[in-house]
Amino acid sequence: MSGEAGRVSRARTLAGICTVAGLSAMVLAPLARTALATPNGTTTNAPATASAPAPVPAPAPATASASLAGEAPAPRARVPEAPAWIDAEASAGKAFVYPPSGESRAPRPVTVMLHGMCGHPQSACGPFVDVSTSRGWLVCPKAEDPCGGGTRWRLHGPDDGNLVENSVRAVVRGHDGEVDASAPRVIVGFSLGGIAAVRIAEASTRTYEGLVVIASQVHPDAEALKKAGVKRVVLAAGDLDMTSLPLQEDARALDAHGMPTRFVSLGHFGHGYPADMEERMRGPMTWVAGGS
């Protein structure tokens, strides 16, 4: 095995190792035990609004694969404005989409969130709904390939990148005049989704100004990110996650090469989302989008 196929295989293997190792670490962490005992907190039964044209289907059940993906934090404090599934344009893909909060119908920018290996868009996006929808649209694509009860990214730039772009175009098409497709976006990825997010960001052309990578074994290239138009980077992991120290090293290296980067500790936790994930990421998400 060589070339791109070899790199993809190694990335997927590492994501699986991170997941297993993270679960072992979680057993030692009280916060993790609490998070794993708590059902998935994403809610999708809010009343339909003008910006949500169809009733929202129930989220995927909390299966073993969803737990393995580490994307099941404690219940969210507030029911979000009704999200909805959309069919990605020119592909068989789907995305779970949250409209902006507030009454304004002015064009708003987009945040993209990529779930982890064998994960689900609904659970992966939960902690980012409030902060992202206060800025604009939150688009959570479903990866291409079946994986347990969820899906996984191919880590092939044209496939993953095209699916994301088709998802955003579908939102633009369905909400004419309400999406600022030309505004720089933020892209977020958890675990395997973090690897996909880095590749998509590095290959883009002035599409993303913010990159957020959570619990992924990645080594972003500062020059490639600057050339692509990325302005700020956030790297995050639990202290018990095997990706924590490498990501801290990546943060120092990126910052030293002129790419403003912050590392965020998710506390005494393994591979996944702690119960207070939403609060831990609120400030960094605001900063990476250009706020203070």
PDB file of C-alpha atoms in Angstrom:
ATOM      1  CA  MET A   1       0.000   0.000   0.000  1.00  0.00           C
ATOM      2  CA  SER A   2       1.449   3.381  -0.946  1.00  0.00           C
ATOM      3  CA  GLY A   3       0.676   7.008  -1.703  1.00  0.00           C
ATOM      4  CA  GLU A   4      -2.709   8.493  -0.904  1.00  0.00           C
ATOM      5  CA  ALA A   5      -4.358   5.127  -0.225  1.00  0.00           C
ATOM      6  CA  GLY A   6      -1.733   4.371   2.410  1.00  0.00           C
ATOM      7  CA  ARG A   7      -2.173   7.732   4.111  1.00  0.00           C
ATOM      8  CA  VAL A   8      -5.956   7.333   4.188  1.00  0.00           C
ATOM      9  CA  SER A   9      -5.653   3.828   5.653  1.00  0.00           C
ATOM     10  CA  ARG A  10      -3.249   5.011   8.349  1.00  0.00           C
ATOM     11  CA  ALA A  11      -5.509   7.963   9.222  1.00  0.00           C
ATOM     12  CA  ARG A  12      -8.555   5.721   9.569  1.00  0.00           C
ATOM     13  CA  THR A  13      -6.612   3.213  11.654  1.00  0.00           C
ATOM     14  CA  LEU A  14      -5.366   5.971  13.938  1.00  0.00           C
ATOM     15  CA  ALA A  15      -8.890   7.336  14.340  1.00  0.00           C
ATOM     16  CA  GLY A  16     -10.039   3.894  15.417  1.00  0.00           C
ATOM     17  CA  ILE A  17      -7.153   3.591  17.869  1.00  0.00           C
ATOM     18  CA  CYS A  18      -7.965   7.027  19.298  1.00  0.00           C
ATOM     19  CA  THR A  19     -11.566   5.975  19.784  1.00  0.00           C
ATOM     20  CA  VAL A  20     -10.688   2.748  21.618  1.00  0.00           C
ATOM     21  CA  ALA A  21      -7.966   4.388  23.699  1.00  0.00           C
ATOM     22  CA  GLY A  22     -10.272   7.276  24.502  1.00  0.00           C
ATOM     23  CA  LEU A  23     -12.972   4.940  25.776  1.00  0.00           C
ATOM     24  CA  SER A  24     -10.449   3.247  28.054  1.00  0.00           C
ATOM     25  CA  ALA A  25      -9.343   6.615  29.395  1.00  0.00           C
ATOM     26  CA  MET A  26     -12.934   7.663  29.958  1.00  0.00           C
ATOM     27  CA  VAL A  27     -13.400   4.852  32.451  1.00  0.00           C
ATOM     28  CA  LEU A  28     -10.865   6.624  34.642  1.00  0.00           C
ATOM     29  CA  ALA A  29     -12.492  10.032  34.351  1.00  0.00           C
ATOM     30  CA  PRO A  30     -15.559  10.921  36.461  1.00  0.00           C
ATOM     31  CA  LEU A  31     -16.690  13.450  33.912  1.00  0.00           C
ATOM     32  CA  ALA A  32     -16.533  10.808  31.221  1.00  0.00           C
ATOM     33  CA  ARG A  33     -18.626   8.382  33.231  1.00  0.00           C
ATOM     34  CA  THR A  34     -21.250  11.089  33.621  1.00  0.00           C
ATOM     35  CA  ALA A  35     -21.182  11.936  29.919  1.00  0.00           C
ATOM     36  CA  LEU A  36     -21.426   8.329  28.792  1.00  0.00           C
ATOM     37  CA  ALA A  37     -24.356   7.689  31.134  1.00  0.00           C
ATOM     38  CA  THR A  38     -26.253  10.637  29.718  1.00  0.00           C
ATOM     39  CA  PRO A  39     -28.425  10.217  26.608  1.00  0.00           C
ATOM     40  CA  ASN A  40     -27.634  12.199  23.490  1.00  0.00           C
ATOM     41  CA  GLY A  41     -28.816  15.734  24.172  1.00  0.00           C
ATOM     42  CA  THR A  42     -29.548  16.891  20.619  1.00  0.00           C
ATOM     43  CA  THR A  43     -33.200  17.841  20.302  1.00  0.00           C
ATOM     44  CA  THR A  44     -35.062  18.047  17.033  1.00  0.00           C
ATOM     45  CA  ASN A  45     -38.685  18.378  18.084  1.00  0.00           C
ATOM     46  CA  ALA A  46     -38.952  22.159  18.270  1.00  0.00           C
ATOM     47  CA  PRO A  47     -41.956  23.623  16.442  1.00  0.00           C
ATOM     48  CA  ALA A  48     -41.424  24.251  12.735  1.00  0.00           C
ATOM     49  CA  THR A  49     -40.681  27.859  11.819  1.00  0.00           C
ATOM     50  CA  ALA A  50     -40.762  29.807   8.600  1.00  0.00           C
ATOM     51  CA  SER A  51     -37.108  29.085   8.036  1.00  0.00           C
ATOM     52  CA  ALA A  52     -37.546  25.334   8.519  1.00  0.00           C
ATOM     53  CA  PRO A  53     -39.749  24.156   5.640  1.00  0.00           C
ATOM     54  CA  ALA A  54     -40.302  20.582   6.762  1.00  0.00           C
ATOM     55  CA  PRO A  55     -40.917  18.709  10.018  1.00  0.00           C
ATOM     56  CA  VAL A  56     -37.721  17.502  11.605  1.00  0.00           C
ATOM     57  CA  PRO A  57     -37.180  13.728  11.762  1.00  0.00           C
ATOM     58  CA  ALA A  58     -36.117  12.167  15.031  1.00  0.00           C
ATOM     59  CA  PRO A  59     -32.332  11.967  15.488  1.00  0.00           C
ATOM     60  CA  ALA A  60     -30.545   8.688  15.125  1.00  0.00           C
ATOM     61  CA  PRO A  61     -30.772   6.570  18.278  1.00  0.00           C
ATOM     62  CA  ALA A  62     -27.841   6.518  20.666  1.00  0.00           C
ATOM     63  CA  THR A  63     -26.280   3.357  19.270  1.00  0.00           C
ATOM     64  CA  ALA A  64     -22.993   1.775  20.233  1.00  0.00           C
ATOM     65  CA  SER A  65     -21.349   3.372  17.213  1.00  0.00           C
ATOM     66  CA  ALA A  66     -22.516   6.835  18.264  1.00  0.00           C
ATOM     67  CA  SER A  67     -20.983   6.274  21.691  1.00  0.00           C
ATOM     68  CA  LEU A  68     -17.752   5.082  20.087  1.00  0.00           C
ATOM     69  CA  ALA A  69     -17.616   8.299  18.102  1.00  0.00           C
ATOM     70  CA  GLY A  70     -17.548  10.224  21.390  1.00  0.00           C
ATOM     71  CA  GLU A  71     -20.156  12.720  20.241  1.00  0.00           C
ATOM     72  CA  ALA A  72     -22.717  12.441  23.031  1.00  0.00           C
ATOM     73  CA  PRO A  73     -22.329  15.266  25.579  1.00  0.00           C
ATOM     74  CA  ALA A  74     -24.778  16.096  28.363  1.00  0.00           C
ATOM     75  CA  PRO A  75     -28.213  17.468  27.345  1.00  0.00           C
ATOM     76  CA  ARG A  76     -28.106  20.977  25.935  1.00  0.00           C
ATOM     77  CA  ALA A  77     -29.628  23.674  28.078  1.00  0.00           C
ATOM     78  CA  ARG A  78     -31.724  25.273  25.348  1.00  0.00           C
ATOM     79  CA  VAL A  79     -33.845  23.815  22.568  1.00  0.00           C
ATOM     80  CA  PRO A  80     -32.444  25.177  19.293  1.00  0.00           C
ATOM     81  CA  GLU A  81     -34.530  26.743  16.575  1.00  0.00           C
ATOM     82  CA  ALA A  82     -35.850  23.859  14.471  1.00  0.00           C
ATOM     83  CA  PRO A  83     -33.109  22.222  12.396  1.00  0.00           C
ATOM     84  CA  ALA A  84     -33.833  20.103   9.322  1.00  0.00           C
ATOM     85  CA  TRP A  85     -32.238  17.562   6.992  1.00  0.00           C
ATOM     86  CA  ILE A  86     -31.447  18.731   3.478  1.00  0.00           C
ATOM     87  CA  ASP A  87     -30.375  16.672   0.476  1.00  0.00           C
ATOM     88  CA  ALA A  88     -26.957  17.722  -0.793  1.00  0.00           C
ATOM     89  CA  GLU A  89     -27.154  19.035  -4.334  1.00  0.00           C
ATOM     90  CA  ALA A  90     -25.790  16.774  -7.103  1.00  0.00           C
ATOM     91  CA  SER A  91     -25.058  13.911  -4.714  1.00  0.00           C
ATOM     92  CA  ALA A  92     -26.737  11.311  -2.555  1.00  0.00           C
ATOM     93  CA  GLY A  93     -25.490  13.013   0.599  1.00  0.00           C
ATOM     94  CA  LYS A  94     -27.439  14.722   3.356  1.00  0.00           C
ATOM     95  CA  ALA A  95     -26.707  17.428   5.894  1.00  0.00           C
ATOM     96  CA  PHE A  96     -28.330  18.435   9.183  1.00  0.00           C
ATOM     97  CA  VAL A  97     -28.806  22.207   9.091  1.00  0.00           C
ATOM     98  CA  TYR A  98     -29.500  24.745  11.843  1.00  0.00           C
ATOM     99  CA  PRO A  99     -30.782  28.180  10.762  1.00  0.00           C
ATOM    100  CA  PRO A 100     -29.494  31.401  12.361  1.00  0.00           C
ATOM    101  CA  SER A 101     -31.009  32.484  15.645  1.00  0.00           C
ATOM    102  CA  GLY A 102     -32.838  35.801  15.905  1.00  0.00           C
ATOM    103  CA  GLU A 103     -35.354  37.524  13.644  1.00  0.00           C
ATOM    104  CA  SER A 104     -33.037  38.954  10.982  1.00  0.00           C
ATOM    105  CA  ARG A 105     -33.341  37.484   7.482  1.00  0.00           C
ATOM    106  CA  ALA A 106     -30.218  39.276   6.231  1.00  0.00           C
ATOM    107  CA  PRO A 107     -27.670  36.998   4.523  1.00  0.00           C
ATOM    108  CA  ARG A 108     -25.590  35.215   7.166  1.00  0.00           C
ATOM    109  CA  PRO A 109     -22.295  33.261   6.956  1.00  0.00           C
ATOM    110  CA  VAL A 110     -21.827  29.507   7.338  1.00  0.00           C
ATOM    111  CA  THR A 111     -20.112  27.235   9.861  1.00  0.00           C
ATOM    112  CA  VAL A 112     -19.464  23.639   8.742  1.00  0.00           C
ATOM    113  CA  MET A 113     -19.093  20.780  11.259  1.00  0.00           C
ATOM    114  CA  LEU A 114     -17.708  17.332  10.297  1.00  0.00           C
ATOM    115  CA  HIS A 115     -18.553  14.428  12.622  1.00  0.00           C
ATOM    116  CA  GLY A 116     -16.188  11.669  13.721  1.00  0.00           C
ATOM    117  CA  MET A 117     -15.651   8.091  12.564  1.00  0.00           C
ATOM    118  CA  CYS A 118     -18.959   6.159  12.505  1.00  0.00           C
ATOM    119  CA  GLY A 119     -20.599   9.287  13.916  1.00  0.00           C
ATOM    120  CA  HIS A 120     -23.788  11.270  13.278  1.00  0.00           C
ATOM    121  CA  PRO A 121     -24.191  14.946  12.281  1.00  0.00           C
ATOM    122  CA  GLN A 122     -26.890  15.567  14.906  1.00  0.00           C
ATOM    123  CA  SER A 123     -24.796  14.520  17.893  1.00  0.00           C
ATOM    124  CA  ALA A 124     -21.527  15.991  16.604  1.00  0.00           C
ATOM    125  CA  CYS A 125     -23.066  19.427  16.080  1.00  0.00           C
ATOM    126  CA  GLY A 126     -24.880  19.688  19.427  1.00  0.00           C
ATOM    127  CA  PRO A 127     -22.315  21.709  21.417  1.00  0.00           C
ATOM    128  CA  PHE A 128     -21.783  24.190  18.551  1.00  0.00           C
ATOM    129  CA  VAL A 129     -25.402  25.140  17.840  1.00  0.00           C
ATOM    130  CA  ASP A 130     -25.781  28.202  20.071  1.00  0.00           C
ATOM    131  CA  VAL A 131     -22.475  29.893  19.254  1.00  0.00           C
ATOM    132  CA  SER A 132     -22.659  29.090  15.522  1.00  0.00           C
ATOM    133  CA  THR A 133     -26.284  30.085  14.963  1.00  0.00           C
ATOM    134  CA  SER A 134     -25.714  33.394  16.749  1.00  0.00           C
ATOM    135  CA  ARG A 135     -23.363  34.128  13.841  1.00  0.00           C
ATOM    136  CA  GLY A 136     -25.155  32.383  10.984  1.00  0.00           C
ATOM    137  CA  TRP A 137     -25.948  28.933   9.574  1.00  0.00           C
ATOM    138  CA  LEU A 138     -24.599  25.664  10.973  1.00  0.00           C
ATOM    139  CA  VAL A 139     -24.274  22.963   8.293  1.00  0.00           C
ATOM    140  CA  CYS A 140     -23.477  19.427   9.470  1.00  0.00           C
ATOM    141  CA  PRO A 141     -22.933  17.094   6.481  1.00  0.00           C
ATOM    142  CA  LYS A 142     -23.272  13.329   6.742  1.00  0.00           C
ATOM    143  CA  ALA A 143     -20.112  11.538   5.536  1.00  0.00           C
ATOM    144  CA  GLU A 144     -20.119   9.328   2.450  1.00  0.00           C
ATOM    145  CA  ASP A 145     -19.456   5.755   3.566  1.00  0.00           C
ATOM    146  CA  PRO A 146     -21.474   3.533   5.977  1.00  0.00           C
ATOM    147  CA  CYS A 147     -19.616   2.733   9.200  1.00  0.00           C
ATOM    148  CA  GLY A 148     -21.398   0.800  11.930  1.00  0.00           C
ATOM    149  CA  GLY A 149     -24.558   2.762  12.668  1.00  0.00           C
ATOM    150  CA  GLY A 150     -23.110   5.986  11.242  1.00  0.00           C
ATOM    151  CA  THR A 151     -20.813   7.085   8.427  1.00  0.00           C
ATOM    152  CA  ARG A 152     -17.165   7.983   7.848  1.00  0.00           C
ATOM    153  CA  TRP A 153     -15.216  10.384   5.681  1.00  0.00           C
ATOM    154  CA  ARG A 154     -13.152   9.046   2.788  1.00  0.00           C
ATOM    155  CA  LEU A 155     -10.264  11.460   3.421  1.00  0.00           C
ATOM    156  CA  HIS A 156     -10.115  11.996  -0.325  1.00  0.00           C
ATOM    157  CA  GLY A 157     -10.153  15.731  -0.964  1.00  0.00           C
ATOM    158  CA  PRO A 158     -12.442  15.859  -4.005  1.00  0.00           C
ATOM    159  CA  ASP A 159     -15.017  13.516  -2.410  1.00  0.00           C
ATOM    160  CA  ASP A 160     -15.213  15.131   1.027  1.00  0.00           C
ATOM    161  CA  GLY A 161     -14.820  18.675  -0.278  1.00  0.00           C
ATOM    162  CA  ASN A 162     -17.471  18.240  -2.959  1.00  0.00           C
ATOM    163  CA  LEU A 163     -19.955  16.786  -0.475  1.00  0.00           C
ATOM    164  CA  VAL A 164     -19.480  19.777   1.822  1.00  0.00           C
ATOM    165  CA  GLU A 165     -19.829  22.264  -1.049  1.00  0.00           C
ATOM    166  CA  ASN A 166     -22.932  20.495  -2.348  1.00  0.00           C
ATOM    167  CA  SER A 167     -24.457  20.684   1.129  1.00  0.00           C
ATOM    168  CA  VAL A 168     -23.814  24.427   1.402  1.00  0.00           C
ATOM    169  CA  ARG A 169     -25.208  25.017  -2.097  1.00  0.00           C
ATOM    170  CA  ALA A 170     -28.352  23.114  -1.138  1.00  0.00           C
ATOM    171  CA  VAL A 171     -28.841  25.460   1.831  1.00  0.00           C
ATOM    172  CA  VAL A 172     -28.315  28.482  -0.419  1.00  0.00           C
ATOM    173  CA  ARG A 173     -30.832  27.112  -2.901  1.00  0.00           C
ATOM    174  CA  GLY A 174     -33.429  26.420  -0.216  1.00  0.00           C
ATOM    175  CA  HIS A 175     -33.031  29.781   1.555  1.00  0.00           C
ATOM    176  CA  ASP A 176     -32.626  32.336  -1.204  1.00  0.00           C
ATOM    177  CA  GLY A 177     -31.189  35.614   0.081  1.00  0.00           C
ATOM    178  CA  GLU A 178     -30.634  34.318   3.624  1.00  0.00           C
ATOM    179  CA  VAL A 179     -27.185  32.711   3.206  1.00  0.00           C
ATOM    180  CA  ASP A 180     -24.014  34.716   2.589  1.00  0.00           C
ATOM    181  CA  ALA A 181     -22.207  32.079   0.524  1.00  0.00           C
ATOM    182  CA  SER A 182     -19.363  34.482  -0.296  1.00  0.00           C
ATOM    183  CA  ALA A 183     -18.482  35.219   3.344  1.00  0.00           C
ATOM    184  CA  PRO A 184     -15.486  33.306   4.751  1.00  0.00           C
ATOM    185  CA  ARG A 185     -16.615  30.237   6.685  1.00  0.00           C
ATOM    186  CA  VAL A 186     -15.472  28.339   9.766  1.00  0.00           C
ATOM    187  CA  ILE A 187     -14.922  24.582   9.455  1.00  0.00           C
ATOM    188  CA  VAL A 188     -14.900  22.294  12.511  1.00  0.00           C
ATOM    189  CA  GLY A 189     -13.985  18.603  12.640  1.00  0.00           C
ATOM    190  CA  PHE A 190     -13.993  15.970  15.371  1.00  0.00           C
ATOM    191  CA  SER A 191     -11.622  12.974  15.267  1.00  0.00           C
ATOM    192  CA  LEU A 192     -11.650  11.577  11.693  1.00  0.00           C
ATOM    193  CA  GLY A 193     -13.715  14.629  10.736  1.00  0.00           C
ATOM    194  CA  GLY A 194     -10.848  16.797  11.968  1.00  0.00           C
ATOM    195  CA  ILE A 195      -8.490  15.185   9.485  1.00  0.00           C
ATOM    196  CA  ALA A 196     -11.027  15.789   6.715  1.00  0.00           C
ATOM    197  CA  ALA A 197     -11.495  19.406   7.868  1.00  0.00           C
ATOM    198  CA  VAL A 198      -7.753  20.124   7.670  1.00  0.00           C
ATOM    199  CA  ARG A 199      -7.502  18.667   4.169  1.00  0.00           C
ATOM    200  CA  ILE A 200     -10.542  20.603   2.973  1.00  0.00           C
ATOM    201  CA  ALA A 201      -9.292  23.856   4.494  1.00  0.00           C
ATOM    202  CA  GLU A 202      -5.762  23.493   3.084  1.00  0.00           C
ATOM    203  CA  ALA A 203      -7.127  22.762  -0.408  1.00  0.00           C
ATOM    204  CA  SER A 204      -9.656  25.593  -0.446  1.00  0.00           C
ATOM    205  CA  THR A 205      -9.292  29.025  -1.988  1.00  0.00           C
ATOM    206  CA  ARG A 206     -10.351  31.800   0.381  1.00  0.00           C
ATOM    207  CA  THR A 207     -13.295  29.692   1.570  1.00  0.00           C
ATOM    208  CA  TYR A 208     -12.489  29.235   5.270  1.00  0.00           C
ATOM    209  CA  GLU A 209     -11.101  31.842   7.631  1.00  0.00           C
ATOM    210  CA  GLY A 210     -11.346  29.657  10.733  1.00  0.00           C
ATOM    211  CA  LEU A 211     -10.330  26.024  11.362  1.00  0.00           C
ATOM    212  CA  VAL A 212     -11.241  24.047  14.497  1.00  0.00           C
ATOM    213  CA  VAL A 213      -9.822  20.536  15.034  1.00  0.00           C
ATOM    214  CA  ILE A 214     -10.968  18.400  17.977  1.00  0.00           C
ATOM    215  CA  ALA A 215      -9.221  15.199  19.096  1.00  0.00           C
ATOM    216  CA  SER A 216      -7.482  14.467  15.797  1.00  0.00           C
ATOM    217  CA  GLN A 217      -3.959  13.367  14.950  1.00  0.00           C
ATOM    218  CA  VAL A 218      -3.170  16.073  12.424  1.00  0.00           C
ATOM    219  CA  HIS A 219      -0.206  18.247  11.549  1.00  0.00           C
ATOM    220  CA  PRO A 220      -1.645  21.286   9.731  1.00  0.00           C
ATOM    221  CA  ASP A 221       0.741  23.111   7.433  1.00  0.00           C
ATOM    222  CA  ALA A 222       0.907  26.797   8.359  1.00  0.00           C
ATOM    223  CA  GLU A 223       1.944  27.938   4.892  1.00  0.00           C
ATOM    224  CA  ALA A 224      -0.768  25.866   3.188  1.00  0.00           C
ATOM    225  CA  LEU A 225      -3.389  27.273   5.550  1.00  0.00           C
ATOM    226  CA  LYS A 226      -2.234  30.865   5.012  1.00  0.00           C
ATOM    227  CA  LYS A 227      -2.235  30.356   1.243  1.00  0.00           C
ATOM    228  CA  ALA A 228      -5.795  29.004   1.474  1.00  0.00           C
ATOM    229  CA  GLY A 229      -6.937  32.089   3.406  1.00  0.00           C
ATOM    230  CA  VAL A 230      -7.258  30.590   6.894  1.00  0.00           C
ATOM    231  CA  LYS A 231      -6.627  33.268   9.527  1.00  0.00           C
ATOM    232  CA  ARG A 232      -7.102  31.501  12.872  1.00  0.00           C
ATOM    233  CA  VAL A 233      -6.896  27.930  14.167  1.00  0.00           C
ATOM    234  CA  VAL A 234      -8.242  26.236  17.313  1.00  0.00           C
ATOM    235  CA  LEU A 235      -6.992  22.780  18.351  1.00  0.00           C
ATOM    236  CA  ALA A 236      -8.710  20.976  21.241  1.00  0.00           C
ATOM    237  CA  ALA A 237      -8.589  17.638  23.093  1.00  0.00           C
ATOM    238  CA  GLY A 238      -9.257  16.081  26.461  1.00  0.00           C
ATOM    239  CA  ASP A 239      -6.218  15.734  28.723  1.00  0.00           C
ATOM    240  CA  LEU A 240      -6.561  11.910  28.650  1.00  0.00           C
ATOM    241  CA  ASP A 241      -6.822  11.767  24.865  1.00  0.00           C
ATOM    242  CA  MET A 242      -3.734  10.482  23.036  1.00  0.00           C
ATOM    243  CA  THR A 243      -4.062  13.418  20.619  1.00  0.00           C
ATOM    244  CA  SER A 244      -3.698  16.082  23.342  1.00  0.00           C
ATOM    245  CA  LEU A 245       0.116  16.419  23.443  1.00  0.00           C
ATOM    246  CA  PRO A 246       0.562  16.228  19.640  1.00  0.00           C
ATOM    247  CA  LEU A 247      -2.104  18.901  19.177  1.00  0.00           C
ATOM    248  CA  GLN A 248      -0.389  21.145  21.718  1.00  0.00           C
ATOM    249  CA  GLU A 249       2.830  20.747  19.741  1.00  0.00           C
ATOM    250  CA  ASP A 250       0.949  21.535  16.525  1.00  0.00           C
ATOM    251  CA  ALA A 251      -0.493  24.681  18.128  1.00  0.00           C
ATOM    252  CA  ARG A 252       2.972  25.931  19.115  1.00  0.00           C
ATOM    253  CA  ALA A 253       4.375  25.154  15.663  1.00  0.00           C
ATOM    254  CA  LEU A 254       1.537  26.899  13.810  1.00  0.00           C
ATOM    255  CA  ASP A 255       1.772  29.971  16.041  1.00  0.00           C
ATOM    256  CA  ALA A 256       5.547  30.122  15.572  1.00  0.00           C
ATOM    257  CA  HIS A 257       5.021  30.137  11.793  1.00  0.00           C
ATOM    258  CA  GLY A 258       2.664  33.087  11.901  1.00  0.00           C
ATOM    259  CA  MET A 259      -0.692  31.292  12.083  1.00  0.00           C
ATOM    260  CA  PRO A 260      -2.599  32.515  15.199  1.00  0.00           C
ATOM    261  CA  THR A 261      -3.526  29.308  17.021  1.00  0.00           C
ATOM    262  CA  ARG A 262      -5.082  28.408  20.368  1.00  0.00           C
ATOM    263  CA  PHE A 263      -5.053  25.030  22.102  1.00  0.00           C
ATOM    264  CA  VAL A 264      -8.107  24.281  24.260  1.00  0.00           C
ATOM    265  CA  SER A 265      -8.029  21.647  26.987  1.00  0.00           C
ATOM    266  CA  LEU A 266     -11.331  19.768  27.326  1.00  0.00           C
ATOM    267  CA  GLY A 267     -10.427  18.858  30.894  1.00  0.00           C
ATOM    268  CA  HIS A 268      -9.872  15.477  32.551  1.00  0.00           C
ATOM    269  CA  PHE A 269     -11.451  13.579  29.699  1.00  0.00           C
ATOM    270  CA  GLY A 270     -10.674  11.077  26.963  1.00  0.00           C
ATOM    271  CA  HIS A 271     -11.637  10.884  23.302  1.00  0.00           C
ATOM    272  CA  GLY A 272     -14.938  12.690  22.926  1.00  0.00           C
ATOM    273  CA  TYR A 273     -17.065  15.541  24.237  1.00  0.00           C
ATOM    274  CA  PRO A 274     -17.119  16.315  27.979  1.00  0.00           C
ATOM    275  CA  ALA A 275     -20.363  17.345  29.648  1.00  0.00           C
ATOM    276  CA  ASP A 276     -19.361  21.033  29.507  1.00  0.00           C
ATOM    277  CA  MET A 277     -18.192  20.940  25.884  1.00  0.00           C
ATOM    278  CA  GLU A 278     -20.523  23.759  24.844  1.00  0.00           C
ATOM    279  CA  GLU A 279     -19.149  26.202  27.409  1.00  0.00           C
ATOM    280  CA  ARG A 280     -15.511  25.208  26.865  1.00  0.00           C
ATOM    281  CA  MET A 281     -15.796  25.856  23.128  1.00  0.00           C
ATOM    282  CA  ARG A 282     -17.954  28.997  23.151  1.00  0.00           C
ATOM    283  CA  GLY A 283     -15.091  31.467  23.496  1.00  0.00           C
ATOM    284  CA  PRO A 284     -12.715  29.697  21.088  1.00  0.00           C
ATOM    285  CA  MET A 285     -15.487  29.396  18.474  1.00  0.00           C
ATOM    286  CA  THR A 286     -16.161  33.133  18.727  1.00  0.00           C
ATOM    287  CA  TRP A 287     -12.445  33.917  18.439  1.00  0.00           C
ATOM    288  CA  VAL A 288     -11.800  31.655  15.442  1.00  0.00           C
ATOM    289  CA  ALA A 289     -14.642  33.351  13.557  1.00  0.00           C
ATOM    290  CA  GLY A 290     -12.937  36.716  13.999  1.00  0.00           C
ATOM    291  CA  GLY A 291     -14.396  37.798  17.345  1.00  0.00           C
ATOM    292  CA  SER A 292     -12.516  38.654  20.488  1.00  0.00           C
TER     293      SER A 292
END
